[in-house]
Amino acid sequence: MPGANGYSVLFEPVKIGPVTTRNRFFQVPHCTGLGHVRPQAEAAVRAMKAEGGWSVVSTQETEIHPTSDLGPYAEHRLWDKHDVPALRLMTEQVHAKGSLAAIQLAHNGHHAMNHLTRAPVLGVSDRPIDVVYPKQARAMDKQDIRDLRRWHRDAALRARDAGFDIVYVYAGHQMTLAHHFLLPQYNSRSDEYGGSLQNRVRLTRELLEDTREVLDGHCAVAFRFAVDQMIGTDGMQAGEEGRAVVEMLADLPDLWDVNVADWSNDSQTTRFQPEDGYQLPYTEFVKQVTSKPVVGVGRFTSPDLMASLVSRGVLDLIGAARPSIADPFLPKKIEEGRIEEIRECIGCNICVSADNLGVPIRCTQNPTMGEEWRRKWHPEVIAPKQQEEAVLVVGSGPAGLECAMQLARRGYQVTLAEASGEFGGRVRKESRLKGLSAWKRVADNRLWDLQQRGNVQMFTGSLLTAAEVADLGIPNVFLATGSSWHRDGRGRTSPLALAMGGMPVFTPDDIMDGLLPPTDGPVLLYDDDQGYIGGVLASHLAAADRKVVLATPGAVASAFTELTLEQHRVQADLLQAGVEIIPLHALQSADASGALLSCIYTSRPRRVDCASVLMVTSRQRGTALYDDLTAHHADRFTTLELIGDAAAPGLIADAVFTGHLAARNFERDPEAADADWFRRELISLEDMGGA
Ligand code: ADP
Ligand code: SF4
């Protein structure tokens, strides 16, 4: 009951121009990798947020014209009337669940590549486009600016026709023309759109006025604005021009949606920014300047902080992208006093990585995210059990915990056995490393849920052998026995073990188990995996006063982390910690006093003196128990299934997903499950004609 748990302030309505929210939870625009390419899946993601209690649900950025073509990335698109039905799908479904729908209109200027349309790239000034590709944007002339304003007005009208309640003008993330015009680092114009802040803000003011005018009170007009670039005096600062912009435009929009730029600052990971509400020092001034409602973000997961922000007049609406992805039902759970059930975002940016790959969104904490339409998965609902009664899950890493929890929810008698002294597997281990402590939420959330249930028995210190599993007499067994890091150097570059002479060799498992390399010389961390863990370990060891040399065949440290928006921070952090980085080199061999690397292009050798090697190459699947059971006891079981890293080592998100999938598919006809892998959105062969 609102009011009963002290959070009633979060459930008050807020008037935004001509529309009123039902509470203060606001899902700000965020990418999904679905967009115009997969509109039915997109609508279902947003509708689930509405069902979970988010009173406003926004699209991702929506291209307004073919000169703002972000392909191959799957954002939204509103180039002409043919795009309206796909967006109407979303507004109808969001309205049906009682929420307001918002659309973030965008012209991306030199951030667009126009690879699909081959249109000239329009920019505030002449300059190379954002991505590394030999192509430049041309400075927009006056006719271009008139055209842009017309495109924006037309798109706003189409948004209204699609049923949106709130239409955004977007100057954020250094990704849109409105923002590029505002920032001197991009704007070198000498006309009335360049130079003084008064001039640089002109385009934004015109877009806001145009949008208000054409919508004529039918929809609210929101303004998304990055008040600070987090680069100090080299960029826009909240205390300087950021504030001045808010003062100039104070009451022009119906809603201020404020954050920081660029995207890597707006979506910082817990590895580099562990605090909830980390953007508040930049954004909290805004409410003092405008009389209009303000929404802000900062990976809010604490209801206490949310309520206090509203009570103290810092924000009117609690904005969220990632917390709403990790738990679409966060508002409902707060409203109903089910705080412990909230699946808190761990700030890993695996959701972001999917957008950067142009594939459907996924989430480490919420395996149903992106699967609402294509697999018909609901984060809070799962089919009840059928005939079978009892299941055994062996291993309590992310795969085992998720599988056990979902099977328990389905109503089976669940036994969970864990060999070690604590539950959580790799999540527990990795969360001991520097910067990753928030990751233990993946285990904590599931353990709490399992502990509430009367149909679950859980055992630590229970290393099961095949004979013991067979003797338990439980006919359905899921083996989430994980994986361990290879010590012998085989991996991406070398399929075979490397000759390591007398060199002491450590693995990531050793470090996570608390071992440290000797201090009598540097440790060579060989990162052939090139995921996140190599960089984390280097940082961890440097913090433990080890001299670290990180060698990798990649061009940069932790290349994978480009996708999570972290790579720049990873490499800067390592260099600042004194880690020597040797890119583009593969490990060949070692002897007692050092290691031999070779350049991946020329094979030129390079020797590194070191006292130990930390091998971060690839993982060995933990299938021994499964192999033994299938070889000697198969006739005792109805189900014997490997899940998680034991089936295929991957991300924590993959382990959670396969645990979830196995629980959903349990007692389904395997052939039907195979044929029904997921629903696809196929291209229509209808002739669209011209606009
Ligand atoms: P995943 O990522 O697939 O969930 P993890 O490596 O995180 O895998 O977890 C695997 C867990 O399985 C570890 O905690 C490990 O102790 C446990 N385990 C492995 N073999 C056995 C076994 N034979 N009996 C019980 N637990 C096991
Ligand atoms: Fe949060 Fe990670 Fe899920 Fe993204 S993928 S919403 S950062 S838990």
XYZ file of C-alpha atoms and ligand atoms in Angstrom:
726
model
C 0.000 0.000 0.000
C 1.405 3.414 -0.857
C 1.958 5.296 2.325
C 2.314 2.168 4.403
C 6.004 1.825 3.756
C 7.187 5.424 3.818
C 7.505 5.824 0.082
C 4.130 7.408 -0.617
C 5.824 10.518 -1.949
C 7.003 8.401 -4.903
C 3.421 7.613 -5.848
C 2.137 11.133 -6.248
C 1.067 12.342 -9.696
C 3.144 14.950 -11.513
C 1.755 17.375 -14.060
C 3.939 17.690 -17.161
C 2.368 20.377 -19.346
C -0.930 18.979 -20.631
C -0.404 15.448 -19.247
C -0.196 14.007 -15.734
C 1.801 11.005 -14.574
C 0.363 8.452 -12.152
C 3.520 8.368 -10.049
C 7.093 9.638 -10.075
C 8.816 6.724 -11.833
C 10.037 7.737 -15.266
C 11.770 5.390 -17.694
C 13.987 7.802 -19.579
C 14.949 7.051 -23.192
C 17.320 4.105 -23.561
C 18.489 1.931 -26.420
C 17.329 -1.647 -26.826
C 18.869 -2.882 -30.071
C 15.265 -3.500 -31.165
C 13.808 -0.206 -32.416
C 12.646 0.091 -35.991
C 14.217 -3.262 -36.863
C 12.164 -5.215 -34.293
C 9.175 -3.013 -33.439
C 6.998 -5.703 -31.876
C 9.744 -6.707 -29.469
C 10.378 -3.036 -28.752
C 6.713 -2.398 -27.936
C 6.669 -5.390 -25.609
C 9.758 -4.198 -23.687
C 8.164 -0.823 -23.115
C 4.755 -2.278 -22.242
C 6.384 -4.474 -19.588
C 7.864 -1.371 -17.967
C 4.400 0.199 -17.938
C 2.944 -2.932 -16.369
C 5.693 -2.800 -13.759
C 4.615 0.677 -12.730
C 6.813 3.139 -14.666
C 4.402 6.012 -15.200
C 6.256 7.339 -18.236
C 7.921 4.994 -20.696
C 10.150 6.439 -23.408
C 11.467 5.225 -26.735
C 15.124 5.264 -27.548
C 16.463 8.023 -29.767
C 14.322 8.276 -32.883
C 15.836 9.381 -36.182
C 13.708 12.128 -37.707
C 15.091 12.108 -41.254
C 17.243 10.034 -43.661
C 20.118 12.468 -43.079
C 20.193 11.094 -39.526
C 20.685 7.423 -40.352
C 22.300 5.533 -37.467
C 22.277 2.156 -39.193
C 23.398 -0.526 -38.673
C 22.365 0.283 -35.093
C 18.727 -0.460 -34.349
C 17.418 2.800 -32.903
C 13.941 4.110 -33.681
C 12.969 5.830 -36.881
C 10.311 8.368 -37.819
C 11.357 9.484 -41.278
C 7.873 9.485 -42.750
C 4.312 8.238 -42.240
C 5.335 4.623 -42.880
C 7.167 4.585 -39.555
C 4.096 5.615 -37.593
C 2.405 2.183 -37.224
C 5.501 0.602 -35.637
C 5.599 3.350 -33.023
C 1.853 3.259 -32.533
C 2.277 -0.364 -31.463
C 4.280 0.913 -28.536
C 2.012 3.789 -27.513
C -1.090 1.597 -27.599
C 0.520 -1.082 -25.461
C 1.947 1.437 -22.998
C -1.412 3.213 -22.710
C -3.187 -0.102 -22.196
C -1.046 -0.581 -19.072
C -1.943 2.883 -17.774
C 1.260 4.799 -18.527
C 2.294 7.739 -20.687
C 4.484 7.244 -23.750
C 7.368 9.565 -24.583
C 9.437 9.782 -27.754
C 12.966 11.099 -28.054
C 13.279 12.814 -31.439
C 16.842 13.083 -32.680
C 18.864 14.434 -35.518
C 22.314 13.110 -34.925
C 24.388 15.411 -37.116
C 27.958 14.179 -37.454
C 27.195 11.303 -35.071
C 25.111 9.713 -37.855
C 27.073 7.771 -40.448
C 24.352 7.646 -43.132
C 25.735 4.330 -44.298
C 22.317 3.148 -45.407
C 20.982 6.330 -46.996
C 24.306 7.654 -48.365
C 22.959 11.118 -47.590
C 25.513 13.866 -46.958
C 26.301 14.092 -43.262
C 25.119 17.399 -41.803
C 27.093 18.950 -38.993
C 27.290 22.112 -36.989
C 30.702 22.682 -38.578
C 32.937 20.941 -41.087
C 34.476 17.956 -39.263
C 35.043 14.202 -39.456
C 32.109 12.021 -38.447
C 32.190 10.413 -34.985
C 33.123 6.863 -35.942
C 36.474 6.053 -37.464
C 35.581 6.091 -41.152
C 37.079 8.433 -43.739
C 34.044 10.644 -44.133
C 33.235 14.183 -43.046
C 30.172 16.186 -42.142
C 29.604 19.514 -43.833
C 28.627 22.631 -41.926
C 24.909 23.261 -42.264
C 23.968 26.436 -44.137
C 20.863 28.481 -43.404
C 18.723 26.397 -45.748
C 19.905 23.210 -43.991
C 18.876 24.721 -40.654
C 15.455 25.666 -42.034
C 15.128 22.102 -43.362
C 16.143 20.639 -40.009
C 13.511 22.690 -38.226
C 10.861 21.525 -40.730
C 11.918 17.869 -40.311
C 11.701 18.207 -36.544
C 8.238 19.825 -36.724
C 7.009 17.130 -39.126
C 8.414 14.386 -36.911
C 6.726 15.913 -33.857
C 3.399 15.816 -35.686
C 3.954 12.209 -36.700
C 4.818 11.431 -33.066
C 1.524 12.980 -32.005
C -0.259 10.886 -34.652
C 1.476 7.780 -33.317
C -0.105 8.506 -29.940
C 2.800 9.885 -27.895
C 2.025 12.007 -24.859
C 5.469 13.558 -24.454
C 7.802 14.640 -27.271
C 11.462 15.279 -26.582
C 13.919 17.774 -27.963
C 17.268 16.124 -27.348
C 20.603 17.820 -26.646
C 22.599 15.157 -24.910
C 25.339 12.537 -25.058
C 27.227 14.658 -27.647
C 25.159 12.711 -30.136
C 22.691 15.260 -31.556
C 22.831 18.456 -33.572
C 21.151 20.453 -30.818
C 23.967 19.416 -28.467
C 26.698 19.896 -31.070
C 25.502 23.474 -31.675
C 25.694 24.152 -27.936
C 29.273 22.954 -27.471
C 32.263 25.073 -28.570
C 34.322 21.915 -29.113
C 32.133 21.245 -32.158
C 30.640 24.641 -32.993
C 33.098 26.921 -34.805
C 30.451 28.885 -36.691
C 30.731 32.627 -37.138
C 27.048 33.296 -37.868
C 24.183 33.838 -35.418
C 24.319 30.116 -34.470
C 27.951 30.241 -33.295
C 30.159 32.173 -30.897
C 28.322 33.381 -27.811
C 26.216 31.006 -25.732
C 23.200 33.103 -26.738
C 23.954 32.145 -30.339
C 24.837 28.518 -29.664
C 21.589 27.963 -27.813
C 19.564 29.456 -30.682
C 18.919 26.176 -32.514
C 17.749 24.444 -29.328
C 15.415 27.331 -28.547
C 14.009 27.211 -32.076
C 13.453 23.442 -31.896
C 11.681 23.807 -28.550
C 9.505 26.664 -29.823
C 8.727 24.844 -33.077
C 7.778 21.672 -31.233
C 5.524 23.548 -28.813
C 3.893 25.390 -31.656
C 3.022 22.386 -33.824
C 1.921 20.212 -30.912
C -0.254 23.050 -29.698
C -0.905 21.644 -26.248
C -1.721 18.120 -27.448
C 1.513 16.663 -26.075
C 4.022 17.796 -23.488
C 7.436 18.961 -24.701
C 10.415 17.560 -22.817
C 13.994 18.736 -23.116
C 16.816 16.295 -22.508
C 19.951 18.202 -21.750
C 23.405 17.181 -20.584
C 24.353 19.898 -18.116
C 27.992 18.805 -17.773
C 30.492 16.910 -19.902
C 32.596 15.828 -16.917
C 35.807 17.107 -18.513
C 36.160 20.186 -16.345
C 37.020 23.443 -18.030
C 37.570 21.685 -21.367
C 33.813 21.305 -21.780
C 30.413 22.465 -20.623
C 30.171 22.555 -16.838
C 27.064 22.486 -14.699
C 28.203 25.492 -12.670
C 28.984 27.560 -15.756
C 27.362 27.346 -19.182
C 25.256 24.335 -18.169
C 23.442 26.487 -15.649
C 23.259 29.403 -18.062
C 21.462 27.234 -20.629
C 18.901 26.175 -18.032
C 18.418 29.826 -17.063
C 17.936 30.873 -20.692
C 15.368 28.188 -21.451
C 13.986 27.768 -17.936
C 10.255 27.521 -18.571
C 10.237 26.823 -22.291
C 9.971 23.014 -22.035
C 7.268 21.316 -19.961
C 9.879 18.969 -18.481
C 13.631 19.034 -17.939
C 15.341 15.655 -18.299
C 18.898 16.327 -17.185
C 22.025 14.226 -17.151
C 25.747 14.329 -17.968
C 27.594 13.686 -21.226
C 28.949 11.755 -23.040
C 27.224 8.363 -22.969
C 30.155 6.748 -21.147
C 29.684 9.302 -18.362
C 25.897 9.050 -18.334
C 26.041 5.237 -18.137
C 29.047 4.689 -15.907
C 29.603 1.201 -14.602
C 29.858 0.354 -10.908
C 33.465 -0.609 -11.580
C 34.316 3.066 -11.970
C 31.379 4.731 -10.261
C 29.934 2.678 -7.409
C 27.581 5.347 -6.019
C 23.807 5.469 -6.552
C 22.843 8.943 -7.728
C 26.332 9.840 -8.877
C 24.999 12.475 -11.302
C 23.260 14.506 -8.619
C 26.188 16.841 -7.873
C 25.895 17.971 -11.496
C 22.135 18.046 -11.949
C 20.671 19.057 -8.603
C 20.821 22.809 -9.335
C 18.265 22.528 -12.140
C 15.201 22.557 -9.946
C 16.309 25.832 -8.400
C 16.289 27.482 -11.816
C 13.089 26.237 -13.467
C 9.521 26.008 -12.255
C 8.963 23.020 -14.538
C 9.296 19.419 -13.318
C 12.731 17.830 -13.435
C 13.708 14.220 -14.004
C 17.241 13.004 -13.378
C 19.144 9.718 -13.464
C 22.149 8.095 -11.794
C 21.502 4.339 -11.583
C 19.061 4.792 -8.701
C 18.330 1.510 -6.945
C 17.641 2.637 -3.377
C 14.003 3.570 -2.633
C 15.181 5.565 0.394
C 17.366 7.750 -1.792
C 14.560 8.140 -4.340
C 12.052 9.244 -1.701
C 14.509 11.622 -0.099
C 15.344 13.231 -3.458
C 11.684 14.036 -3.998
C 11.106 15.143 -0.398
C 14.146 17.403 -0.474
C 13.043 18.973 -3.769
C 16.027 17.710 -5.760
C 13.988 15.878 -8.404
C 10.296 15.630 -9.261
C 10.590 12.376 -11.142
C 12.951 9.455 -10.580
C 14.533 8.704 -13.930
C 15.935 5.305 -14.753
C 17.186 3.389 -17.720
C 19.297 0.538 -16.314
C 17.385 0.041 -13.047
C 14.226 -0.305 -15.170
C 15.956 -2.875 -17.368
C 17.196 -4.934 -14.436
C 13.758 -4.783 -12.849
C 10.788 -3.561 -14.890
C 8.668 -4.069 -11.759
C 10.760 -1.869 -9.466
C 7.962 0.709 -8.927
C 5.352 -1.970 -8.204
C 7.652 -3.695 -5.735
C 8.219 -0.440 -3.864
C 4.508 0.329 -3.927
C 3.689 -3.066 -2.480
C 6.467 -2.999 0.106
C 8.396 -5.823 -1.587
C 11.724 -3.993 -1.472
C 13.866 -7.131 -1.032
C 12.456 -8.527 -4.260
C 13.939 -5.728 -6.373
C 16.533 -7.062 -8.796
C 19.076 -4.313 -8.473
C 21.109 -3.279 -11.478
C 24.762 -4.223 -10.998
C 26.063 -1.539 -13.367
C 27.852 -3.934 -15.723
C 26.625 -2.390 -19.016
C 25.979 -5.699 -20.736
C 22.696 -4.060 -21.793
C 24.715 -1.333 -23.482
C 26.970 -3.865 -25.183
C 23.986 -5.303 -27.050
C 23.082 -1.917 -28.464
C 26.683 -1.438 -29.523
C 26.469 -4.770 -31.333
C 23.105 -3.941 -32.941
C 21.454 -6.996 -31.355
C 18.493 -7.253 -28.971
C 19.060 -5.986 -25.458
C 20.036 -8.399 -22.700
C 20.631 -7.896 -19.004
C 22.777 -9.758 -16.502
C 20.167 -9.457 -13.763
C 17.008 -9.831 -15.838
C 17.156 -12.726 -18.304
C 13.690 -11.894 -19.658
C 14.735 -8.454 -20.883
C 14.291 -8.305 -24.666
C 12.509 -11.677 -24.625
C 9.013 -10.376 -23.782
C 7.734 -10.653 -27.350
C 10.027 -13.129 -29.027
C 9.891 -15.752 -26.263
C 6.794 -14.471 -24.431
C 8.754 -14.278 -21.192
C 7.410 -12.234 -18.311
C 9.886 -11.255 -15.576
C 7.437 -12.023 -12.779
C 5.430 -14.905 -14.211
C 6.467 -18.450 -15.111
C 4.346 -21.489 -15.954
C 3.535 -23.816 -13.025
C 5.024 -27.305 -12.852
C 3.573 -30.244 -14.708
C 3.965 -33.935 -13.722
C 7.489 -34.059 -12.327
C 7.979 -33.350 -8.641
C 11.637 -33.074 -7.677
C 14.740 -31.522 -9.232
C 18.382 -31.349 -8.211
C 20.557 -28.423 -9.221
C 24.293 -28.966 -8.756
C 26.347 -25.786 -8.489
C 25.236 -22.397 -7.209
C 26.826 -19.936 -9.603
C 24.600 -17.607 -11.616
C 23.284 -20.478 -13.768
C 22.477 -22.786 -10.864
C 20.907 -20.067 -8.733
C 18.704 -18.771 -11.544
C 17.652 -22.257 -12.597
C 16.890 -23.304 -9.020
C 14.941 -20.118 -8.327
C 12.775 -20.411 -11.419
C 12.128 -24.109 -10.836
C 11.133 -23.318 -7.264
C 8.776 -20.637 -8.552
C 7.236 -23.234 -10.817
C 6.496 -25.336 -7.752
C 9.020 -28.187 -7.876
C 10.794 -29.558 -4.820
C 14.271 -28.114 -5.441
C 17.515 -29.361 -3.951
C 20.530 -27.124 -4.542
C 23.975 -28.544 -3.790
C 27.135 -26.439 -3.745
C 30.625 -27.879 -3.289
C 32.234 -24.836 -1.741
C 31.476 -23.154 1.553
C 29.310 -20.408 0.073
C 26.722 -19.948 -2.613
C 27.298 -17.777 -5.657
C 30.021 -19.445 -7.768
C 31.897 -17.091 -10.056
C 29.729 -14.132 -9.088
C 30.856 -14.399 -5.484
C 34.456 -14.880 -6.576
C 34.576 -12.110 -9.152
C 32.884 -9.673 -6.790
C 35.966 -9.908 -4.539
C 38.045 -8.253 -7.240
C 38.661 -4.542 -7.321
C 35.625 -2.608 -8.523
C 33.242 -5.542 -8.899
C 31.650 -5.735 -5.444
C 28.192 -4.746 -6.773
C 28.160 -7.888 -8.895
C 27.363 -10.040 -5.871
C 23.815 -8.668 -6.162
C 23.281 -11.339 -8.843
C 23.710 -14.016 -6.176
C 22.178 -12.095 -3.275
C 18.894 -11.429 -5.045
C 18.438 -15.060 -5.993
C 19.559 -16.445 -2.652
C 17.102 -14.217 -0.824
C 14.298 -15.468 -3.059
C 15.279 -19.118 -2.595
C 15.481 -18.713 1.175
C 11.866 -17.504 1.308
C 10.519 -20.690 -0.215
C 9.376 -23.808 1.606
C 10.038 -26.068 -1.374
C 13.813 -25.493 -1.515
C 16.634 -27.260 0.291
C 20.085 -25.756 -0.066
C 23.456 -27.232 0.915
C 26.951 -25.764 0.890
C 30.070 -27.893 1.424
C 28.454 -30.546 -0.685
C 30.787 -31.742 -3.443
C 28.671 -34.381 -5.120
C 30.077 -37.405 -6.920
C 28.176 -39.257 -9.638
C 27.380 -42.124 -7.270
C 26.003 -39.689 -4.699
C 23.842 -37.929 -7.278
C 22.511 -41.265 -8.513
C 21.793 -42.400 -4.947
C 19.750 -39.302 -4.179
C 17.045 -40.746 -6.398
C 16.046 -37.363 -7.855
C 15.267 -38.068 -11.508
C 15.822 -34.535 -12.864
C 19.274 -33.015 -12.572
C 20.640 -29.716 -13.816
C 24.406 -29.472 -13.709
C 25.648 -25.917 -13.255
C 29.166 -26.994 -12.389
C 30.856 -24.011 -13.999
C 34.286 -23.724 -15.541
C 37.861 -23.023 -14.498
C 40.589 -21.031 -16.186
C 43.226 -22.958 -18.114
C 46.704 -22.761 -16.646
C 48.543 -23.966 -19.739
C 48.065 -20.993 -22.082
C 45.705 -22.503 -24.613
C 43.141 -20.032 -25.822
C 42.200 -17.676 -28.611
C 45.708 -17.431 -30.078
C 47.200 -20.830 -29.332
C 45.053 -23.972 -29.399
C 47.869 -25.838 -27.674
C 49.557 -25.596 -24.290
C 52.554 -23.262 -24.106
C 55.953 -24.365 -22.776
C 56.365 -22.450 -19.525
C 59.733 -23.823 -18.321
C 60.158 -23.265 -14.598
C 57.980 -20.134 -14.526
C 55.322 -20.032 -11.749
C 51.950 -19.748 -13.453
C 48.778 -18.385 -11.853
C 45.213 -18.378 -13.132
C 42.356 -15.950 -12.475
C 40.841 -18.602 -10.169
C 43.990 -18.504 -8.021
C 43.747 -14.738 -7.606
C 40.011 -14.897 -6.885
C 40.772 -17.550 -4.268
C 43.080 -15.064 -2.550
C 46.528 -16.035 -3.881
C 48.933 -13.322 -4.973
C 51.982 -13.586 -7.248
C 55.438 -13.183 -5.634
C 56.868 -9.714 -5.151
C 60.421 -10.514 -6.295
C 59.713 -9.442 -9.865
C 56.921 -8.321 -12.188
C 53.949 -10.520 -12.966
C 53.241 -10.887 -16.672
C 49.468 -10.926 -17.130
C 48.854 -12.513 -20.492
C 45.367 -11.478 -21.630
C 44.503 -13.602 -24.616
C 40.843 -13.637 -23.496
C 40.536 -9.870 -24.053
C 37.295 -9.721 -22.058
C 36.868 -7.703 -18.870
C 38.579 -9.990 -16.360
C 42.184 -9.415 -17.510
C 41.964 -5.669 -16.926
C 40.175 -6.184 -13.606
C 42.919 -8.549 -12.428
C 45.690 -6.182 -13.525
C 44.052 -3.385 -11.572
C 43.518 -5.701 -8.587
C 47.164 -6.792 -8.522
C 48.467 -3.260 -8.984
C 46.391 -2.262 -5.953
C 48.110 -5.121 -4.075
C 51.503 -3.523 -4.892
C 52.441 -5.949 -7.645
C 54.341 -4.664 -10.670
C 52.150 -5.786 -13.569
C 52.990 -6.092 -17.255
C 49.846 -6.733 -19.287
C 50.561 -8.305 -22.681
C 47.751 -8.959 -25.117
C 47.324 -9.789 -28.802
C 44.655 -7.051 -28.809
C 45.342 -3.493 -29.886
C 44.209 -2.203 -26.478
C 43.728 -3.574 -22.962
C 40.392 -5.385 -22.389
C 39.191 -4.803 -25.956
C 35.739 -6.221 -25.136
C 35.079 -3.321 -22.790
C 34.679 -0.969 -25.754
C 31.189 -2.452 -25.887
C 30.457 -1.596 -22.252
C 31.734 1.989 -22.678
C 34.594 1.275 -20.269
C 37.694 0.693 -22.363
C 39.003 4.228 -22.118
C 38.633 4.178 -18.339
C 40.158 0.691 -18.097
C 43.297 1.659 -19.970
C 43.644 5.031 -18.241
C 43.205 3.365 -14.850
C 45.864 0.741 -15.621
C 48.354 3.274 -16.919
C 47.806 5.481 -13.876
C 48.348 2.461 -11.621
C 51.732 1.878 -13.261
C 50.727 -1.181 -15.298
C 52.864 -1.563 -18.411
C 50.703 -2.487 -21.406
C 52.209 -4.377 -24.329
C 49.559 -4.624 -27.054
C 49.652 -6.683 -30.264
C 51.856 -9.399 -28.764
C 51.218 -13.081 -28.144
C 52.911 -15.193 -25.500
C 55.137 -17.890 -26.992
C 56.912 -19.518 -24.055
C 58.672 -18.865 -20.779
C 61.640 -20.044 -18.760
C 62.527 -19.565 -15.112
C 63.446 -15.877 -15.506
C 61.147 -14.445 -18.124
C 58.694 -14.813 -20.979
C 58.996 -14.607 -24.719
C 56.372 -12.628 -26.636
C 56.078 -12.123 -30.362
C 54.530 -9.361 -32.434
C 51.290 -10.637 -33.982
C 52.166 -8.975 -37.324
C 55.908 -9.477 -37.748
C 56.587 -12.323 -35.295
C 59.467 -10.207 -34.001
C 60.383 -11.587 -30.541
C 60.262 -9.523 -27.376
C 61.500 -10.731 -24.026
C 59.896 -9.690 -20.746
C 61.684 -10.342 -17.467
C 59.154 -11.508 -14.890
C 58.839 -13.636 -11.760
C 55.450 -15.150 -12.623
C 52.796 -15.333 -15.306
C 49.061 -14.850 -14.796
C 47.403 -16.746 -17.605
C 44.088 -15.227 -18.768
C 43.420 -17.253 -21.885
C 40.369 -19.527 -21.898
C 38.269 -21.752 -19.682
C 37.844 -25.464 -19.179
C 34.226 -26.605 -18.856
C 33.457 -28.409 -15.603
C 31.843 -31.499 -17.095
C 33.435 -34.273 -15.020
C 30.283 -34.986 -13.015
C 28.072 -34.838 -16.089
C 30.405 -37.138 -18.034
C 30.443 -39.653 -15.204
C 26.672 -39.565 -14.816
C 25.984 -39.998 -18.538
C 28.574 -42.772 -18.806
C 27.493 -44.822 -15.778
C 24.078 -43.796 -14.479
C 22.114 -42.354 -17.408
C 19.247 -44.806 -16.959
C 18.534 -43.351 -13.511
C 17.497 -39.949 -14.847
C 14.670 -38.378 -16.797
C 16.597 -35.125 -17.206
C 20.339 -34.657 -17.137
C 21.260 -31.235 -18.468
C 24.361 -29.066 -18.428
C 23.732 -25.360 -18.014
C 25.778 -22.188 -17.654
C 29.534 -22.137 -18.010
C 29.725 -25.918 -17.805
C 27.716 -25.993 -21.045
C 29.560 -23.097 -22.683
C 31.693 -20.543 -20.815
C 30.528 -16.989 -21.389
C 29.359 -13.899 -19.573
C 27.528 -14.016 -16.258
C 24.540 -12.806 -18.283
C 24.822 -15.923 -20.463
C 24.948 -18.209 -17.434
C 21.847 -16.595 -15.928
C 20.101 -16.814 -19.275
C 20.792 -20.508 -19.821
C 19.713 -21.281 -16.252
C 16.485 -19.430 -16.905
C 15.938 -21.040 -20.302
C 16.443 -24.512 -18.856
C 13.898 -23.841 -16.108
C 11.355 -22.531 -18.607
C 11.878 -25.446 -20.973
C 11.769 -28.127 -18.277
C 8.933 -30.562 -19.029
C 8.408 -29.046 -22.455
C 8.569 -31.382 -25.422
C 12.204 -30.890 -26.581
C 11.247 -30.959 -30.233
C 8.564 -28.341 -29.722
C 11.007 -26.212 -27.754
C 13.533 -26.546 -30.561
C 11.039 -25.649 -33.283
C 9.839 -22.726 -31.201
C 13.290 -21.220 -30.596
C 11.945 -17.690 -30.803
C 9.620 -15.560 -32.856
C 11.212 -13.466 -35.550
C 10.157 -10.163 -37.039
C 10.314 -10.671 -40.767
C 10.594 -7.943 -43.368
C 7.297 -7.084 -45.041
C 7.257 -7.574 -48.806
C 4.567 -4.930 -49.212
C 5.498 -2.162 -51.693
C 5.854 1.002 -49.620
C 6.089 3.363 -52.604
C 7.363 6.875 -51.897
C 6.647 8.990 -48.850
P 27.971 -20.765 -13.768
O 28.540 -19.451 -14.220
O 27.666 -21.662 -14.888
O 26.823 -20.591 -12.840
P 30.026 -21.047 -11.691
O 31.434 -21.379 -12.021
O 29.707 -19.666 -11.270
O 29.134 -21.508 -12.940
O 29.519 -21.970 -10.536
C 29.697 -23.321 -10.549
C 29.559 -23.802 -9.108
O 29.387 -25.208 -9.135
C 30.772 -23.524 -8.236
O 30.379 -22.756 -7.109
C 31.274 -24.913 -7.830
O 31.757 -24.928 -6.504
C 30.046 -25.761 -7.995
N 30.328 -27.182 -8.288
C 31.119 -27.672 -9.260
N 31.135 -29.021 -9.226
C 30.316 -29.396 -8.223
C 29.883 -30.660 -7.681
N 30.322 -31.810 -8.195
N 29.010 -30.670 -6.638
C 28.540 -29.497 -6.126
N 28.916 -28.281 -6.609
C 29.773 -28.217 -7.630
Fe 22.208 -3.136 -15.036
Fe 23.965 -4.817 -16.110
Fe 21.326 -5.217 -16.417
Fe 22.499 -3.219 -17.691
S 22.907 -5.409 -17.979
S 20.590 -3.122 -16.574
S 24.008 -2.556 -16.212
S 22.468 -5.304 -14.515
